[in-house]
PDB file of C-alpha atoms and ligand atoms in Angstrom:
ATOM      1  CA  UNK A   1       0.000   0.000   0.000  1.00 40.00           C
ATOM      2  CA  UNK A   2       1.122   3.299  -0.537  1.00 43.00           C
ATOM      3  CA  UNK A   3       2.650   3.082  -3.887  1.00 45.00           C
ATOM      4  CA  UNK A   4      -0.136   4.845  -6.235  1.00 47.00           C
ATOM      5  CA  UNK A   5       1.083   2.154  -9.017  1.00 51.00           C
ATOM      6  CA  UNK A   6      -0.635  -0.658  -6.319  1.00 51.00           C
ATOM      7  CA  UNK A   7      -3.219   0.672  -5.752  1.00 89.00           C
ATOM      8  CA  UNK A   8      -4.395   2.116  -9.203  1.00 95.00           C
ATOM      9  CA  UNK A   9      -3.856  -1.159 -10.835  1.00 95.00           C
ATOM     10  CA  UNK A  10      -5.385  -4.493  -9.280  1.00 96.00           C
ATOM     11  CA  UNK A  11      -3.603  -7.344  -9.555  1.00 95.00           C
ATOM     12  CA  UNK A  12      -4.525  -9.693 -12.373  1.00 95.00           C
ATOM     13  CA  UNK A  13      -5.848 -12.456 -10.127  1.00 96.00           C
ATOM     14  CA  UNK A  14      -7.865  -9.590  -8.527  1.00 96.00           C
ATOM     15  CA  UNK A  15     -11.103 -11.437  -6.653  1.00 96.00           C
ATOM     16  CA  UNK A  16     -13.611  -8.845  -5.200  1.00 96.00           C
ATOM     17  CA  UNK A  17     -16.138  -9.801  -7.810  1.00 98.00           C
ATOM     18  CA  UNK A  18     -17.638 -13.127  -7.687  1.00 98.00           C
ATOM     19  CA  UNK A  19     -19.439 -13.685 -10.459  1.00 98.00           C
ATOM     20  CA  UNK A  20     -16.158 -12.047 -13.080  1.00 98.00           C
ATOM     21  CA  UNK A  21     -14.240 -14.689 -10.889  1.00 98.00           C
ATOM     22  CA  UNK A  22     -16.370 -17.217 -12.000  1.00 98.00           C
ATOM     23  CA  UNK A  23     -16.558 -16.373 -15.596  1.00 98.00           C
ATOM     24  CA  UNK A  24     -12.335 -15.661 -15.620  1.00 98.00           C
ATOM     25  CA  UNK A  25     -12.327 -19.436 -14.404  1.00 98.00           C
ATOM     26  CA  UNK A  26     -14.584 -20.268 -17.450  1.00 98.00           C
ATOM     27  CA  UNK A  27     -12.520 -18.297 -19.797  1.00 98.00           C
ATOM     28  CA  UNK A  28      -9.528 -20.058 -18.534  1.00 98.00           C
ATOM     29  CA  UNK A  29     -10.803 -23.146 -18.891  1.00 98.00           C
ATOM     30  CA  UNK A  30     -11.994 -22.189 -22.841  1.00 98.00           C
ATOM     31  CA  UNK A  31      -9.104 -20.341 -23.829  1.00 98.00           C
ATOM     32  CA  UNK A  32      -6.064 -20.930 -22.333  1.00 98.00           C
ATOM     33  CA  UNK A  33      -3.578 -18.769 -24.039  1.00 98.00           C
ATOM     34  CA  UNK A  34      -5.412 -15.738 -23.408  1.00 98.00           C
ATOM     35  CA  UNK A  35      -4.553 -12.909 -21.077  1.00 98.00           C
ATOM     36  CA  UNK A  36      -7.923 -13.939 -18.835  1.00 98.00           C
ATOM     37  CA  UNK A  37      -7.548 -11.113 -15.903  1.00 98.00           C
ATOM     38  CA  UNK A  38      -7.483  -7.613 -14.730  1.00 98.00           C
ATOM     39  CA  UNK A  39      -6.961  -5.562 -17.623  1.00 98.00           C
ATOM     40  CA  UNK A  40      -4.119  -3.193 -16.761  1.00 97.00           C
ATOM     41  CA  UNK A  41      -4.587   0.260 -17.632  1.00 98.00           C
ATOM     42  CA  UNK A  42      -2.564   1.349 -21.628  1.00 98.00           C
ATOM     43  CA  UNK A  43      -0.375   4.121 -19.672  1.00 97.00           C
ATOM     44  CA  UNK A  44       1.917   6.329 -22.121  1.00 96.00           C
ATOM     45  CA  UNK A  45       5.529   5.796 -23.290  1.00 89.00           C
ATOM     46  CA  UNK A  46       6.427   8.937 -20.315  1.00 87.00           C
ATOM     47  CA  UNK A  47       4.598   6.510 -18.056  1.00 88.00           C
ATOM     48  CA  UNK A  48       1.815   8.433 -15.180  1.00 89.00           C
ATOM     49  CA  UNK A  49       3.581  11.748 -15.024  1.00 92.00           C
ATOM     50  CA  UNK A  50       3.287  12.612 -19.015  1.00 94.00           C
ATOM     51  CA  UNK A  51      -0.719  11.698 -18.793  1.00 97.00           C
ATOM     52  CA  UNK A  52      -2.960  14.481 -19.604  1.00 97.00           C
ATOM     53  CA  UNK A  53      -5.547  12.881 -20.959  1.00 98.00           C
ATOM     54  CA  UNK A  54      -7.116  10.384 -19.565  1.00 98.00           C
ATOM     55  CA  UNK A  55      -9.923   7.948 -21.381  1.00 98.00           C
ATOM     56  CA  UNK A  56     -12.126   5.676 -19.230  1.00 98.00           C
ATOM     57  CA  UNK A  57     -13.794   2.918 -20.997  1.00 98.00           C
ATOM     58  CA  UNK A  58     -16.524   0.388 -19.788  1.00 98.00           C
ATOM     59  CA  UNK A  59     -14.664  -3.046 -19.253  1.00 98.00           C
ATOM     60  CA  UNK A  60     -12.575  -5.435 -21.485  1.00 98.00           C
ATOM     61  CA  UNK A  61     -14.250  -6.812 -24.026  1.00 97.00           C
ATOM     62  CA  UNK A  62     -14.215 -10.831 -23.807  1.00 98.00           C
ATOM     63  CA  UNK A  63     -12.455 -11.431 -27.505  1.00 97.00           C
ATOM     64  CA  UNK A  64     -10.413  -8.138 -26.954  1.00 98.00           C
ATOM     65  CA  UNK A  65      -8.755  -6.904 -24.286  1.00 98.00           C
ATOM     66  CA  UNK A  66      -9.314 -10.068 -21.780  1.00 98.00           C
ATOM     67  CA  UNK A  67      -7.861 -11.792 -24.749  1.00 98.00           C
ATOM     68  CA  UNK A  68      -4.770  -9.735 -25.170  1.00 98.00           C
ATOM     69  CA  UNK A  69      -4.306  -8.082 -21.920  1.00 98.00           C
ATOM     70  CA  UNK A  70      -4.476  -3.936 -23.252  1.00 98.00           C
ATOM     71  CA  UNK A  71      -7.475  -1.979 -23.127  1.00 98.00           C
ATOM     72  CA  UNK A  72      -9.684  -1.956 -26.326  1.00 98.00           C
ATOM     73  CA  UNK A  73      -6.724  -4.221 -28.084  1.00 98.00           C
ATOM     74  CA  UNK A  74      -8.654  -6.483 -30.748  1.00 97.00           C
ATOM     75  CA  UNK A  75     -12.144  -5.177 -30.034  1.00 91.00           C
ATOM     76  CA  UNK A  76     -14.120  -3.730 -32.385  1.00 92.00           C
ATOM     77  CA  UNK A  77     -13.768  -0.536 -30.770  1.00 97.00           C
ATOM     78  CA  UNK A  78     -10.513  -0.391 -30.107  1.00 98.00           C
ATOM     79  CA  UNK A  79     -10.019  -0.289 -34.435  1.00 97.00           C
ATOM     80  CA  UNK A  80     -12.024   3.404 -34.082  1.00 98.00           C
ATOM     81  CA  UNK A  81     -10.354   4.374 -30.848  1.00 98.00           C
ATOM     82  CA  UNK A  82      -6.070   3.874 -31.675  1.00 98.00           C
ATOM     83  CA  UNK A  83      -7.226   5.370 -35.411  1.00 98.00           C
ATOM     84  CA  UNK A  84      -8.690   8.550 -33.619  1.00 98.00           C
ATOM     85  CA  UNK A  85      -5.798   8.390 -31.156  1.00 98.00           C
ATOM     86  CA  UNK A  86      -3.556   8.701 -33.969  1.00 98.00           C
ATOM     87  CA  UNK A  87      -4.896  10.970 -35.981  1.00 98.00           C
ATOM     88  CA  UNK A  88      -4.923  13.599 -33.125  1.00 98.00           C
ATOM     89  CA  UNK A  89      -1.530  12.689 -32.356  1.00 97.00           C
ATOM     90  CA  UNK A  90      -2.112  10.900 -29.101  1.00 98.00           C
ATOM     91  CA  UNK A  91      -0.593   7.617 -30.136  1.00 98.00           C
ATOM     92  CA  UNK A  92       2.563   6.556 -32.790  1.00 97.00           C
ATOM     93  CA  UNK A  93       2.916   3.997 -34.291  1.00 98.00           C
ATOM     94  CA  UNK A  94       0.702   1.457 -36.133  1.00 97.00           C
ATOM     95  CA  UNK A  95      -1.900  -0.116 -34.342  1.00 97.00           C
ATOM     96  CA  UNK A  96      -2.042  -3.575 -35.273  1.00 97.00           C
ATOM     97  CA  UNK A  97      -4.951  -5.639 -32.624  1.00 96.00           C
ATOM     98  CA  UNK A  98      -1.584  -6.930 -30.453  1.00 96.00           C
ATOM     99  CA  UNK A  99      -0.114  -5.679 -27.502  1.00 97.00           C
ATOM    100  CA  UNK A 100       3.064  -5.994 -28.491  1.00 96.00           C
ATOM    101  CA  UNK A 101       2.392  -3.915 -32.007  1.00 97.00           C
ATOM    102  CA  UNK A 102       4.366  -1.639 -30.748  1.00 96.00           C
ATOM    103  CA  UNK A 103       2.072   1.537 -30.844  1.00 98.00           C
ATOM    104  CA  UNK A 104       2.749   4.236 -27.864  1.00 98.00           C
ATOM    105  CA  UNK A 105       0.571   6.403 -26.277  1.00 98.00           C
ATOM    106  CA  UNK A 106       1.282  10.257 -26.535  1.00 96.00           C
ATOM    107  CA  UNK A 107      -0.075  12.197 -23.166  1.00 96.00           C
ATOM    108  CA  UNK A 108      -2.833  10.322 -23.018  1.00 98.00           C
ATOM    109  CA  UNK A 109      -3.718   6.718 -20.713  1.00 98.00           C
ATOM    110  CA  UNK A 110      -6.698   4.582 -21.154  1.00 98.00           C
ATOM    111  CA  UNK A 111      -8.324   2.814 -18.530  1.00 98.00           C
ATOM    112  CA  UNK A 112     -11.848   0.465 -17.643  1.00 98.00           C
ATOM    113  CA  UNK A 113     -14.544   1.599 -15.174  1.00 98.00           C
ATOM    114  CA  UNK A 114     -14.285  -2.486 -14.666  1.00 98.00           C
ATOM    115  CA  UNK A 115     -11.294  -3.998 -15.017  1.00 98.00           C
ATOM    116  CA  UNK A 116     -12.614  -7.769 -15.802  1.00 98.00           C
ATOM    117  CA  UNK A 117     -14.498  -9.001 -18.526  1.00 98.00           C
ATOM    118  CA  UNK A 118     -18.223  -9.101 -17.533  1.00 98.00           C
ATOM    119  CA  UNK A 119     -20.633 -11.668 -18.898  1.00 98.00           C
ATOM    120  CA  UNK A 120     -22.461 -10.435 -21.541  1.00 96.00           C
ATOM    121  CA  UNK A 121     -20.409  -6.888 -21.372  1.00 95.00           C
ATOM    122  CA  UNK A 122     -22.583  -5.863 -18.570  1.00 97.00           C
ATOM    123  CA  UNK A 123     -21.168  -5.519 -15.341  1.00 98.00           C
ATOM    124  CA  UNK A 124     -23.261  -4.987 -12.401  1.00 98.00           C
ATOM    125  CA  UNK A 125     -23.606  -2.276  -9.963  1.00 98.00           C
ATOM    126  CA  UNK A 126     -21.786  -4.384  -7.032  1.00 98.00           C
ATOM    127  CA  UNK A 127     -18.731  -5.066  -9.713  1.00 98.00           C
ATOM    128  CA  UNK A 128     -18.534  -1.403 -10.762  1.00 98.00           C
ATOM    129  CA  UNK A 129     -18.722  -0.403  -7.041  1.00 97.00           C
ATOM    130  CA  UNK A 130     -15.500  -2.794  -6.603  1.00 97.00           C
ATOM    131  CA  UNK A 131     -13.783  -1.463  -9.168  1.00 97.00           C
ATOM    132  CA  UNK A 132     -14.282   1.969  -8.420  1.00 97.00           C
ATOM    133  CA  UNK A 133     -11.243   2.582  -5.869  1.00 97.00           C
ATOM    134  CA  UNK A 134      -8.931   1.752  -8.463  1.00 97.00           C
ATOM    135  CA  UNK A 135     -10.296   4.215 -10.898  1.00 98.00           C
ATOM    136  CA  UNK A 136      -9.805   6.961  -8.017  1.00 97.00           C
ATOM    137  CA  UNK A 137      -6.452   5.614  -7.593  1.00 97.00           C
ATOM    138  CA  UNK A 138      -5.693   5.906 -11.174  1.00 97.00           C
ATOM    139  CA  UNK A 139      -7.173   9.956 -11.771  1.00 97.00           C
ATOM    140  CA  UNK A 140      -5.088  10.344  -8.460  1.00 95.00           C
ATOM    141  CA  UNK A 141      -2.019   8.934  -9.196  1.00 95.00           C
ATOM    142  CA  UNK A 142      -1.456  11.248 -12.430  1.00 96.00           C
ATOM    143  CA  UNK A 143      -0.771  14.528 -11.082  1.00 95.00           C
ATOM    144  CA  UNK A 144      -0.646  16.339 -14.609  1.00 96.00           C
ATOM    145  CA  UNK A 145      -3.972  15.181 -15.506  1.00 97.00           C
ATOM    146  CA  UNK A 146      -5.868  17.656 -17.016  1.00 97.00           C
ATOM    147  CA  UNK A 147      -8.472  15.751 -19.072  1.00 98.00           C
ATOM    148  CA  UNK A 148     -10.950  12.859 -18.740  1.00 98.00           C
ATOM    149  CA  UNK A 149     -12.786  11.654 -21.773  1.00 98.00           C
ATOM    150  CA  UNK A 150     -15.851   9.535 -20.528  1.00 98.00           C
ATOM    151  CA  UNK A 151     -16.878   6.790 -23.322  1.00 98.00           C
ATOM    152  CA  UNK A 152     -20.352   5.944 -22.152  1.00 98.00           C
ATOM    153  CA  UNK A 153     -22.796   6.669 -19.762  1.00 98.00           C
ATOM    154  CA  UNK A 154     -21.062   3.840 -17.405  1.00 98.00           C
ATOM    155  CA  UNK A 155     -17.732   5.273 -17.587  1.00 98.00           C
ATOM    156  CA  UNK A 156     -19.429   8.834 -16.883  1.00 98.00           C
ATOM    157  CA  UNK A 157     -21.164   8.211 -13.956  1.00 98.00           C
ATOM    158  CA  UNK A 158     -18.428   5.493 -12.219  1.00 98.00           C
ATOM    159  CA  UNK A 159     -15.978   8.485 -12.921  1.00 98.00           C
ATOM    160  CA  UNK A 160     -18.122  10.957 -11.095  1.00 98.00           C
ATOM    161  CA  UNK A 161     -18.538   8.765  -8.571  1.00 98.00           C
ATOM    162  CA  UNK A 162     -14.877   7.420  -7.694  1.00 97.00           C
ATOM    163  CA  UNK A 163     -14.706  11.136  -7.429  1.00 97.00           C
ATOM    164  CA  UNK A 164     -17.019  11.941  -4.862  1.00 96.00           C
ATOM    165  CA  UNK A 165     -19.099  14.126  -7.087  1.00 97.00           C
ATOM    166  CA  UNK A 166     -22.779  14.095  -7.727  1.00 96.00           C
ATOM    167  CA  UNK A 167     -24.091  12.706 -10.963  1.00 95.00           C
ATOM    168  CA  UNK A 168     -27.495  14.789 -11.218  1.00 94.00           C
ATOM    169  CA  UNK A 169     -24.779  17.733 -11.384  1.00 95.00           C
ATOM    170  CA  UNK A 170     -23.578  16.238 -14.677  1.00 97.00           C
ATOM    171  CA  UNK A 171     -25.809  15.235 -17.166  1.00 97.00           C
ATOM    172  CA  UNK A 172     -23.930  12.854 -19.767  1.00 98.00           C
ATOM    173  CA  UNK A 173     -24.384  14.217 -23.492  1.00 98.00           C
ATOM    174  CA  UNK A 174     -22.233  13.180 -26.300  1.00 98.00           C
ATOM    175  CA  UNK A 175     -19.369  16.059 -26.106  1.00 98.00           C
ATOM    176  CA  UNK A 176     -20.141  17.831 -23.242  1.00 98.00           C
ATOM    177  CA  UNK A 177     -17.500  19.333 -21.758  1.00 98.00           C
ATOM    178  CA  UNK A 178     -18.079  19.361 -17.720  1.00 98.00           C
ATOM    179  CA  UNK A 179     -15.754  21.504 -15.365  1.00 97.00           C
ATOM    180  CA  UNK A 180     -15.722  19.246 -12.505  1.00 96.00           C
ATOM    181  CA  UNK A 181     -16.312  20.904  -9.348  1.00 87.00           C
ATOM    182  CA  UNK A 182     -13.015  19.280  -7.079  1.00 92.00           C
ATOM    183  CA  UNK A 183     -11.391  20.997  -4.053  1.00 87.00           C
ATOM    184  CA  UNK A 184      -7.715  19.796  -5.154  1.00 83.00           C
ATOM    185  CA  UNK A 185      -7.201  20.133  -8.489  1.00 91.00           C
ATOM    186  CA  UNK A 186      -8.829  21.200 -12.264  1.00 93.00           C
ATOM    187  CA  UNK A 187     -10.245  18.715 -14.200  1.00 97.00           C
ATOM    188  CA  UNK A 188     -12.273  18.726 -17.199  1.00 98.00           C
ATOM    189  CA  UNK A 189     -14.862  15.750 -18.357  1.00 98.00           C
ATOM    190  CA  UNK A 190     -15.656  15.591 -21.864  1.00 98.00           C
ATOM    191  CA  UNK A 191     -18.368  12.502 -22.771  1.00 98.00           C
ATOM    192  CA  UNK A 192     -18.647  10.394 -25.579  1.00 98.00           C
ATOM    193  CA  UNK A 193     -20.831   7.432 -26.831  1.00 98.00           C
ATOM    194  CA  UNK A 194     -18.936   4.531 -26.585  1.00 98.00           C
ATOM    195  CA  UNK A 195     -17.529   3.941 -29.806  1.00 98.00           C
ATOM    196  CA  UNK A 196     -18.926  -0.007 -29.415  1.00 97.00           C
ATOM    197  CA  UNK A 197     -19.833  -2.002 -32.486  1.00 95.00           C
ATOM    198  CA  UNK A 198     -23.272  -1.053 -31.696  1.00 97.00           C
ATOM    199  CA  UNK A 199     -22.974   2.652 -31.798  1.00 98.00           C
ATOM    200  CA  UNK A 200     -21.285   2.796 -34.911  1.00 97.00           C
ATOM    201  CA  UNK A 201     -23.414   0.491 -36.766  1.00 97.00           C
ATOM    202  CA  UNK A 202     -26.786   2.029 -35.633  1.00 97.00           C
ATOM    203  CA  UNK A 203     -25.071   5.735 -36.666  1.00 97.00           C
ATOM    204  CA  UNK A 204     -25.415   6.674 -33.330  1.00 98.00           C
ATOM    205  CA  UNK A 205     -21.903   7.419 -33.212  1.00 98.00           C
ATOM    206  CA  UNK A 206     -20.190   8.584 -36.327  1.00 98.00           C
ATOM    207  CA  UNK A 207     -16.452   8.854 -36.730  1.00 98.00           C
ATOM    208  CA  UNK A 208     -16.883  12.713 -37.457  1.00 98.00           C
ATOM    209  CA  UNK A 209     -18.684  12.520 -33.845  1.00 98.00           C
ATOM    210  CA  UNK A 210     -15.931  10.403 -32.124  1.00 98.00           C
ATOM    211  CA  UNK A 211     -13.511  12.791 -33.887  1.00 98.00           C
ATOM    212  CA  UNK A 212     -15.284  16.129 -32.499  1.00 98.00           C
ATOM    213  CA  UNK A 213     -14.310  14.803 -28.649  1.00 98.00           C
ATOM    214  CA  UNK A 214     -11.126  14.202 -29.222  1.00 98.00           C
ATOM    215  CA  UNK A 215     -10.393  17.882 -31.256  1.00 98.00           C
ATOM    216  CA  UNK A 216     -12.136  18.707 -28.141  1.00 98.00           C
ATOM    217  CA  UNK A 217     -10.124  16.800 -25.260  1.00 98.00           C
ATOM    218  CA  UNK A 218      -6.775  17.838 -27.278  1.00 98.00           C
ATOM    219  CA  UNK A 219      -7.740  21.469 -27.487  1.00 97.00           C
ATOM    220  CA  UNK A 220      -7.768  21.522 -23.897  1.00 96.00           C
ATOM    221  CA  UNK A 221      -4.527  19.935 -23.045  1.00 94.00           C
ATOM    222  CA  UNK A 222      -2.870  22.332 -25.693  1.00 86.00           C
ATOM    223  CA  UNK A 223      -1.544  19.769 -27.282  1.00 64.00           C
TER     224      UNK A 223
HETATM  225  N1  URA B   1     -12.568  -2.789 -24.675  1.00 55.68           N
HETATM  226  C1  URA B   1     -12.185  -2.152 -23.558  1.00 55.68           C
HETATM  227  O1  URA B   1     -11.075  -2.339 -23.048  1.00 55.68           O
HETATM  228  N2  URA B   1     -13.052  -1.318 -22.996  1.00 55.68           N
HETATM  229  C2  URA B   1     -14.229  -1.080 -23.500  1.00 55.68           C
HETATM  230  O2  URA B   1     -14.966  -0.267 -22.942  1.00 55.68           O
HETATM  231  C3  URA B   1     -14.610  -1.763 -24.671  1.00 55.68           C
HETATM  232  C4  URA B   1     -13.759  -2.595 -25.237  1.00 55.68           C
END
């Protein structure tokens, strides 16, 4: 305890939660080779001191990132996400579905409200209550933060809550920007629809849409 690297990152054998206990032990079972654990947060080449942005997604997605161990790494969304990243400069590199592709974050570090792949990519409220000490650990442990881009409703309101704020203060709407009212420090949320598979095939997301939070987010961290 102590070191903000501990505590901001569970261990991969975490086992608060039950039921994602239950369904890692299935996943092991099914598919050995994969990564089957705590998904640790993607932090930038600079490591926690050169974040500035910080982007909070739901939870790994079973195929994806509980396959390869790095958020959004082989999911769907993770194809718009690391495109977007690097066309606002907040990644180099090419990103190729594989942790070890060698793409870098730039300033920014992406995380999961829940770090464990949830049945049915729904985790529930006792899981996301779990989790939520290690998201405050995270925002806390990067003291140049200025930034937190939200994607989802989920990520928006476990982010307001690991930091003690209330949510009927912040409404989530796709690019909002929301000054968030902390004693310590200045913080900015911006929210976004999740860029899932679902989002962009129904149109409720569109890349120009995805791409208007992160001109957003980047405008803000002058970078
Ligand atoms: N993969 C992640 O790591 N997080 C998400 O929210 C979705 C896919």
């Amino acid at each position: 305890m102590g070191d903000p690297e501990y505590t901001a990152e569970p261990r991969p054998d975490c086992d608060l939660c039950p039921r994602l206990v239950a369904f890692r032990d299935d996943n092991q079972q099914k598919y050995p080779d994969w990564f089957n654990g705590a998904v640790p947060s993607f932090a930038p080449a600079g490591g926690s001191a050169q974040t500035e942005l910080l982007i909070v997604g739901l939870a790994p997605g079973l195929q994806g990132a509980n396959k390869t161990g790095r958020p959004f790494t082989g999911d769907w969304a993770g194809d718009l996400l690391y495109a977007t990243l690097l066309k606002f400069g907040l990644a180099q590199g090419t990103y190729a579905a594989m942790p070890d592709d060698g793409l870098e974050l730039n300033g920014a570090m992406i995380t999961n409200a829940v770090r464990c792949v949830p049945p049915q990519n729904k985790p529930i409220g006792a899981e996301m209550k779990n989790c939520r000490p290690f998201l405050k650990a995270r925002i806390d442990s990067l003291p140049n933060l200025k930034v937190i881009v939200c994607l989802g409703r989920i990520a928006h309101e476990n982010t307001l809550s690991a930091l003690g704020l209330r949510r009927a203060e912040y409404k989530f709407v796709h690019c909002a920007e929301h000054l968030l009212s902390l004693d310590a420090r200045k913080l900015t949320l911006i929210d976004s629809y999740h860029c899932s598979r679902y989002n962009t095939n129904t149109g409720r997301l569109t890349e120009e849409m995805f791409e208007d939070v992160f001109r957003l987010a980047t405008s803000r961290i002058g970078a």
